[in-house]
Amino acid sequence: AQSVTQLGSHVSVSEGALVLLRCNYSSSVPPYLFWYVQYPNQGLQLLLKYTSAATLVKGINGFEAEFKKSETSFHLTKPSAHMSDAAEYFCAVSNTGFQKLVFGTGTRLLVSP
Amino acid sequence: GAVVSQHPSRVICKSGTSVKIECRSLDFQATTMFWYRQFPKKSLMLMATSNEGSKATYEQGVEKDKFLINHASLTLSTLTVTSAHPEDSSFYICSAPLARGTSYEQYFGPGTRLTVT
């Protein structure tokens, strides 16, 4: 069975500060890993994905994540937070990307001026 | 890019009635779609996998007779909440996978907010 743990239900940063959202996974097979962002009352938008190619993955809006097999982690980072980054972020794991996604509990990112 | 739509975006219904939610892949075909439920300030929980031309596969604990899923065509899946009760109030989101290079990506609909009074 696959699972995802997101540490910290809320993360607060100042505008311009580094953003770090943590995600650890458990999978018995090589995982496909994803980060999604959700704005209030909206669906999910894919930020980036890891599919066994490069371990450092760059996504949209300046976000990137690094797959570390030894740490079973896939943390999301952004060098400089913007007010528009305030949203809910979900880490998810899948066997292939075609199959169902297993989501973490989400992390709400708060950005203050 | 790939687009998945949902209709309606919001619906309010009375307890005991049924409500149908549509999920459409607008510019690609999807033999499989997924239905998720999201409680307030909670993560997304998979309810069922919708398969075109065959029965849906439900996750453990999801009532098949309450949440009816029909995948009528390669671009349309519907979720019908039958005899709705206030505890069915939630945000329902669908997704459809699309091949991208050597892998797939899930494209999500904008969600449907169901309120049962």
Tab-separated table of C-alpha atoms in Angstrom:
chain	number	residue	atom	x	y	z
A	1	ALA	CA	0.000	0.000	0.000
A	2	GLN	CA	1.092	3.524	-0.676
A	3	SER	CA	0.845	6.455	1.672
A	4	VAL	CA	1.958	10.043	1.953
A	5	THR	CA	2.744	12.082	5.047
A	6	GLN	CA	2.836	15.842	4.958
A	7	LEU	CA	4.429	17.365	8.020
A	8	GLY	CA	2.742	20.529	9.167
A	9	SER	CA	-0.854	21.330	8.413
A	10	HIS	CA	0.064	25.025	8.236
A	11	VAL	CA	3.233	26.766	7.148
A	12	SER	CA	3.631	30.525	7.496
A	13	VAL	CA	6.242	32.536	5.659
A	14	SER	CA	6.868	36.159	4.857
A	15	GLU	CA	6.715	37.405	1.314
A	16	GLY	CA	10.123	36.863	-0.271
A	17	ALA	CA	11.123	34.103	2.139
A	18	LEU	CA	11.962	30.526	1.293
A	19	VAL	CA	9.054	28.110	1.069
A	20	LEU	CA	9.593	24.527	2.223
A	21	LEU	CA	6.709	22.062	2.324
A	22	ARG	CA	7.549	18.574	3.465
A	23	CYS	CA	6.350	15.287	2.008
A	24	ASN	CA	7.406	11.758	2.862
A	25	TYR	CA	6.049	8.731	1.065
A	26	SER	CA	5.758	5.022	1.510
A	27	SER	CA	5.573	2.741	-1.501
A	28	SER	CA	6.436	-0.865	-2.223
A	29	VAL	CA	7.077	-0.054	-5.883
A	30	PRO	CA	8.946	2.809	-7.516
A	31	PRO	CA	6.601	5.720	-6.983
A	32	TYR	CA	5.278	8.459	-9.146
A	33	LEU	CA	5.081	11.573	-6.979
A	34	PHE	CA	3.112	14.752	-7.486
A	35	TRP	CA	2.539	18.123	-5.906
A	36	TYR	CA	-0.792	19.836	-6.461
A	37	VAL	CA	-2.037	23.251	-5.410
A	38	GLN	CA	-5.646	24.038	-4.572
A	39	TYR	CA	-7.162	27.478	-4.229
A	40	PRO	CA	-10.409	27.883	-2.264
A	41	ASN	CA	-13.399	26.147	-3.821
A	42	GLN	CA	-11.397	25.084	-6.822
A	43	GLY	CA	-9.990	21.870	-8.198
A	44	LEU	CA	-6.359	20.842	-8.121
A	45	GLN	CA	-3.627	22.163	-10.342
A	46	LEU	CA	-0.481	20.157	-10.958
A	47	LEU	CA	2.683	21.928	-9.846
A	48	LEU	CA	5.165	19.231	-10.724
A	49	LYS	CA	5.695	15.502	-10.932
A	50	TYR	CA	8.430	12.933	-10.465
A	51	THR	CA	8.317	9.941	-12.797
A	52	SER	CA	11.715	8.253	-12.245
A	53	ALA	CA	13.679	10.583	-14.485
A	54	ALA	CA	15.599	13.511	-12.983
A	55	THR	CA	15.491	13.609	-9.187
A	56	LEU	CA	15.263	17.401	-9.131
A	57	VAL	CA	11.998	18.389	-10.696
A	58	LYS	CA	11.097	21.916	-11.692
A	59	GLY	CA	7.488	22.926	-11.886
A	60	ILE	CA	5.328	25.916	-12.545
A	61	ASN	CA	5.382	29.221	-10.658
A	62	GLY	CA	8.987	28.776	-9.564
A	63	PHE	CA	8.420	25.642	-7.492
A	64	GLU	CA	10.709	22.664	-7.485
A	65	ALA	CA	11.017	19.383	-5.598
A	66	GLU	CA	13.756	16.866	-5.061
A	67	PHE	CA	13.165	13.123	-4.935
A	68	LYS	CA	15.368	11.509	-2.301
A	69	LYS	CA	14.949	7.767	-2.268
A	70	SER	CA	17.155	7.258	0.789
A	71	GLU	CA	14.950	9.614	2.793
A	72	THR	CA	11.691	8.633	1.043
A	73	SER	CA	11.051	12.342	0.662
A	74	PHE	CA	9.783	14.691	-1.999
A	75	HIS	CA	9.842	18.139	-0.403
A	76	LEU	CA	8.530	21.157	-2.282
A	77	THR	CA	10.507	24.398	-2.300
A	78	LYS	CA	10.371	27.880	-3.736
A	79	PRO	CA	13.177	30.387	-3.186
A	80	SER	CA	10.966	33.424	-2.718
A	81	ALA	CA	7.340	33.336	-1.650
A	82	HIS	CA	4.747	35.513	-3.296
A	83	MET	CA	1.399	36.509	-1.853
A	84	SER	CA	-0.307	34.595	-4.641
A	85	ASP	CA	1.298	31.367	-3.404
A	86	ALA	CA	-1.053	31.267	-0.443
A	87	ALA	CA	-3.103	28.118	-0.981
A	88	GLU	CA	-3.449	24.477	0.038
A	89	TYR	CA	-0.747	22.142	-1.211
A	90	PHE	CA	-1.127	18.396	-1.587
A	91	CYS	CA	1.524	15.766	-2.113
A	92	ALA	CA	0.339	12.583	-3.820
A	93	VAL	CA	1.719	9.209	-4.827
A	94	SER	CA	0.696	6.773	-7.530
A	95	ASN	CA	1.938	3.557	-9.065
A	96	THR	CA	1.958	4.856	-12.582
A	97	GLY	CA	0.218	8.201	-12.735
A	98	PHE	CA	-2.610	6.540	-14.629
A	99	GLN	CA	-3.903	4.863	-11.543
A	100	LYS	CA	-5.512	6.453	-8.535
A	101	LEU	CA	-3.671	9.003	-6.487
A	102	VAL	CA	-3.148	8.693	-2.757
A	103	PHE	CA	-3.026	12.138	-1.210
A	104	GLY	CA	-1.392	13.520	1.860
A	105	THR	CA	-3.433	15.557	4.316
A	106	GLY	CA	-2.383	18.820	2.782
A	107	THR	CA	-0.426	21.851	3.971
A	108	ARG	CA	-1.895	25.318	3.998
A	109	LEU	CA	0.682	27.909	3.039
A	110	LEU	CA	0.153	31.345	4.529
A	111	VAL	CA	2.151	34.255	3.143
A	112	SER	CA	2.333	37.499	5.074
A	113	PRO	CA	3.432	40.885	3.689
B	1	GLY	CA	-3.972	21.765	-22.418
B	2	ALA	CA	-6.257	19.060	-21.143
B	3	VAL	CA	-9.440	20.286	-19.518
B	4	VAL	CA	-11.867	18.507	-17.264
B	5	SER	CA	-15.154	20.175	-16.438
B	6	GLN	CA	-17.736	19.475	-13.781
B	7	HIS	CA	-21.363	20.463	-13.661
B	8	PRO	CA	-22.846	21.889	-11.596
B	9	SER	CA	-20.234	23.817	-9.649
B	10	ARG	CA	-22.610	24.217	-6.728
B	11	VAL	CA	-25.839	22.476	-5.854
B	12	ILE	CA	-28.176	22.664	-2.913
B	13	CYS	CA	-30.729	19.932	-2.501
B	14	LYS	CA	-33.188	18.817	0.101
B	15	SER	CA	-32.657	15.769	2.225
B	16	GLY	CA	-34.021	12.651	0.550
B	17	THR	CA	-33.610	13.841	-3.004
B	18	SER	CA	-31.015	12.722	-5.542
B	19	VAL	CA	-28.477	14.869	-7.317
B	20	LYS	CA	-26.358	14.136	-10.381
B	21	ILE	CA	-22.860	15.516	-10.932
B	22	GLU	CA	-21.251	15.375	-14.354
B	23	CYS	CA	-17.556	15.103	-15.130
B	24	ARG	CA	-16.425	15.685	-18.702
B	25	SER	CA	-13.061	15.517	-20.384
B	26	LEU	CA	-13.377	18.311	-22.918
B	27	ASP	CA	-10.486	17.699	-25.266
B	28	PHE	CA	-9.388	14.146	-24.676
B	29	GLN	CA	-10.884	10.725	-24.174
B	30	ALA	CA	-10.814	9.043	-20.810
B	31	THR	CA	-11.589	5.370	-20.400
B	32	THR	CA	-11.048	5.829	-16.686
B	33	MET	CA	-12.045	8.644	-14.381
B	34	PHE	CA	-11.746	8.981	-10.645
B	35	TRP	CA	-14.169	10.459	-8.140
B	36	TYR	CA	-12.849	12.027	-4.944
B	37	ARG	CA	-14.551	13.516	-1.949
B	38	GLN	CA	-13.040	16.303	0.082
B	39	PHE	CA	-14.295	17.223	3.524
B	40	PRO	CA	-13.682	20.751	4.860
B	41	LYS	CA	-10.024	21.295	5.599
B	42	LYS	CA	-9.328	17.667	4.787
B	43	SER	CA	-7.542	15.765	2.096
B	44	LEU	CA	-9.077	14.125	-0.924
B	45	MET	CA	-10.367	10.616	-0.457
B	46	LEU	CA	-10.888	8.400	-3.461
B	47	MET	CA	-14.460	7.176	-3.673
B	48	ALA	CA	-14.431	5.135	-6.839
B	49	THR	CA	-12.843	4.475	-10.184
B	50	SER	CA	-15.185	4.981	-13.110
B	51	ASN	CA	-14.614	2.699	-16.077
B	52	GLU	CA	-16.092	3.330	-19.501
B	53	GLY	CA	-18.295	0.441	-20.535
B	54	SER	CA	-18.070	-1.433	-17.272
B	55	LYS	CA	-18.959	-1.171	-13.620
B	56	ALA	CA	-17.234	1.288	-11.353
B	57	THR	CA	-14.778	0.087	-8.746
B	58	TYR	CA	-15.597	1.439	-5.310
B	59	GLU	CA	-13.203	2.001	-2.449
B	60	GLN	CA	-13.780	0.212	0.804
B	61	GLY	CA	-16.462	1.846	2.863
B	62	VAL	CA	-18.142	3.681	-0.012
B	63	GLU	CA	-21.780	2.720	-0.482
B	64	LYS	CA	-22.332	1.609	-4.064
B	65	ASP	CA	-26.075	2.057	-3.908
B	66	LYS	CA	-25.788	5.554	-2.559
B	67	PHE	CA	-23.130	6.861	-4.906
B	68	LEU	CA	-24.072	5.643	-8.356
B	69	ILE	CA	-21.440	6.055	-11.021
B	70	ASN	CA	-22.035	5.752	-14.743
B	71	HIS	CA	-19.325	6.152	-17.356
B	72	ALA	CA	-21.557	6.577	-20.371
B	73	SER	CA	-18.965	7.594	-22.926
B	74	LEU	CA	-15.264	8.227	-23.335
B	75	THR	CA	-15.730	11.817	-22.216
B	76	LEU	CA	-18.442	11.653	-19.576
B	77	SER	CA	-18.774	10.143	-16.125
B	78	THR	CA	-21.618	10.908	-13.757
B	79	LEU	CA	-21.908	10.578	-9.999
B	80	THR	CA	-25.422	10.421	-8.603
B	81	VAL	CA	-25.887	10.872	-4.890
B	82	THR	CA	-29.126	9.085	-4.113
B	83	SER	CA	-31.368	9.918	-1.179
B	84	ALA	CA	-28.963	12.578	-0.079
B	85	HIS	CA	-28.579	13.488	3.584
B	86	PRO	CA	-26.784	16.363	5.266
B	87	GLU	CA	-23.757	14.175	5.950
B	88	ASP	CA	-23.309	13.830	2.182
B	89	SER	CA	-22.584	17.541	1.986
B	90	SER	CA	-19.064	17.832	0.658
B	91	PHE	CA	-16.836	18.931	-2.192
B	92	TYR	CA	-16.726	16.311	-4.945
B	93	ILE	CA	-13.888	16.344	-7.457
B	94	CYS	CA	-13.282	14.162	-10.479
B	95	SER	CA	-10.089	13.514	-12.382
B	96	ALA	CA	-9.070	11.870	-15.617
B	97	PRO	CA	-5.631	10.584	-16.615
B	98	LEU	CA	-3.933	11.605	-19.823
B	99	ALA	CA	-0.686	10.256	-21.227
B	100	ARG	CA	2.141	12.792	-21.178
B	101	GLY	CA	5.329	11.483	-22.696
B	102	THR	CA	6.270	8.296	-20.908
B	103	SER	CA	3.915	8.850	-18.008
B	104	TYR	CA	0.432	9.998	-17.173
B	105	GLU	CA	-0.959	13.084	-15.517
B	106	GLN	CA	-4.243	13.380	-13.718
B	107	TYR	CA	-6.350	16.351	-14.727
B	108	PHE	CA	-8.849	17.498	-12.164
B	109	GLY	CA	-12.209	19.093	-12.569
B	110	PRO	CA	-12.986	22.300	-10.667
B	111	GLY	CA	-15.139	20.435	-8.179
B	112	THR	CA	-18.792	20.457	-7.178
B	113	ARG	CA	-19.939	21.797	-3.826
B	114	LEU	CA	-22.928	19.791	-2.617
B	115	THR	CA	-25.014	21.080	0.246
B	116	VAL	CA	-27.869	18.956	1.526
B	117	THR	CA	-30.389	20.766	3.692
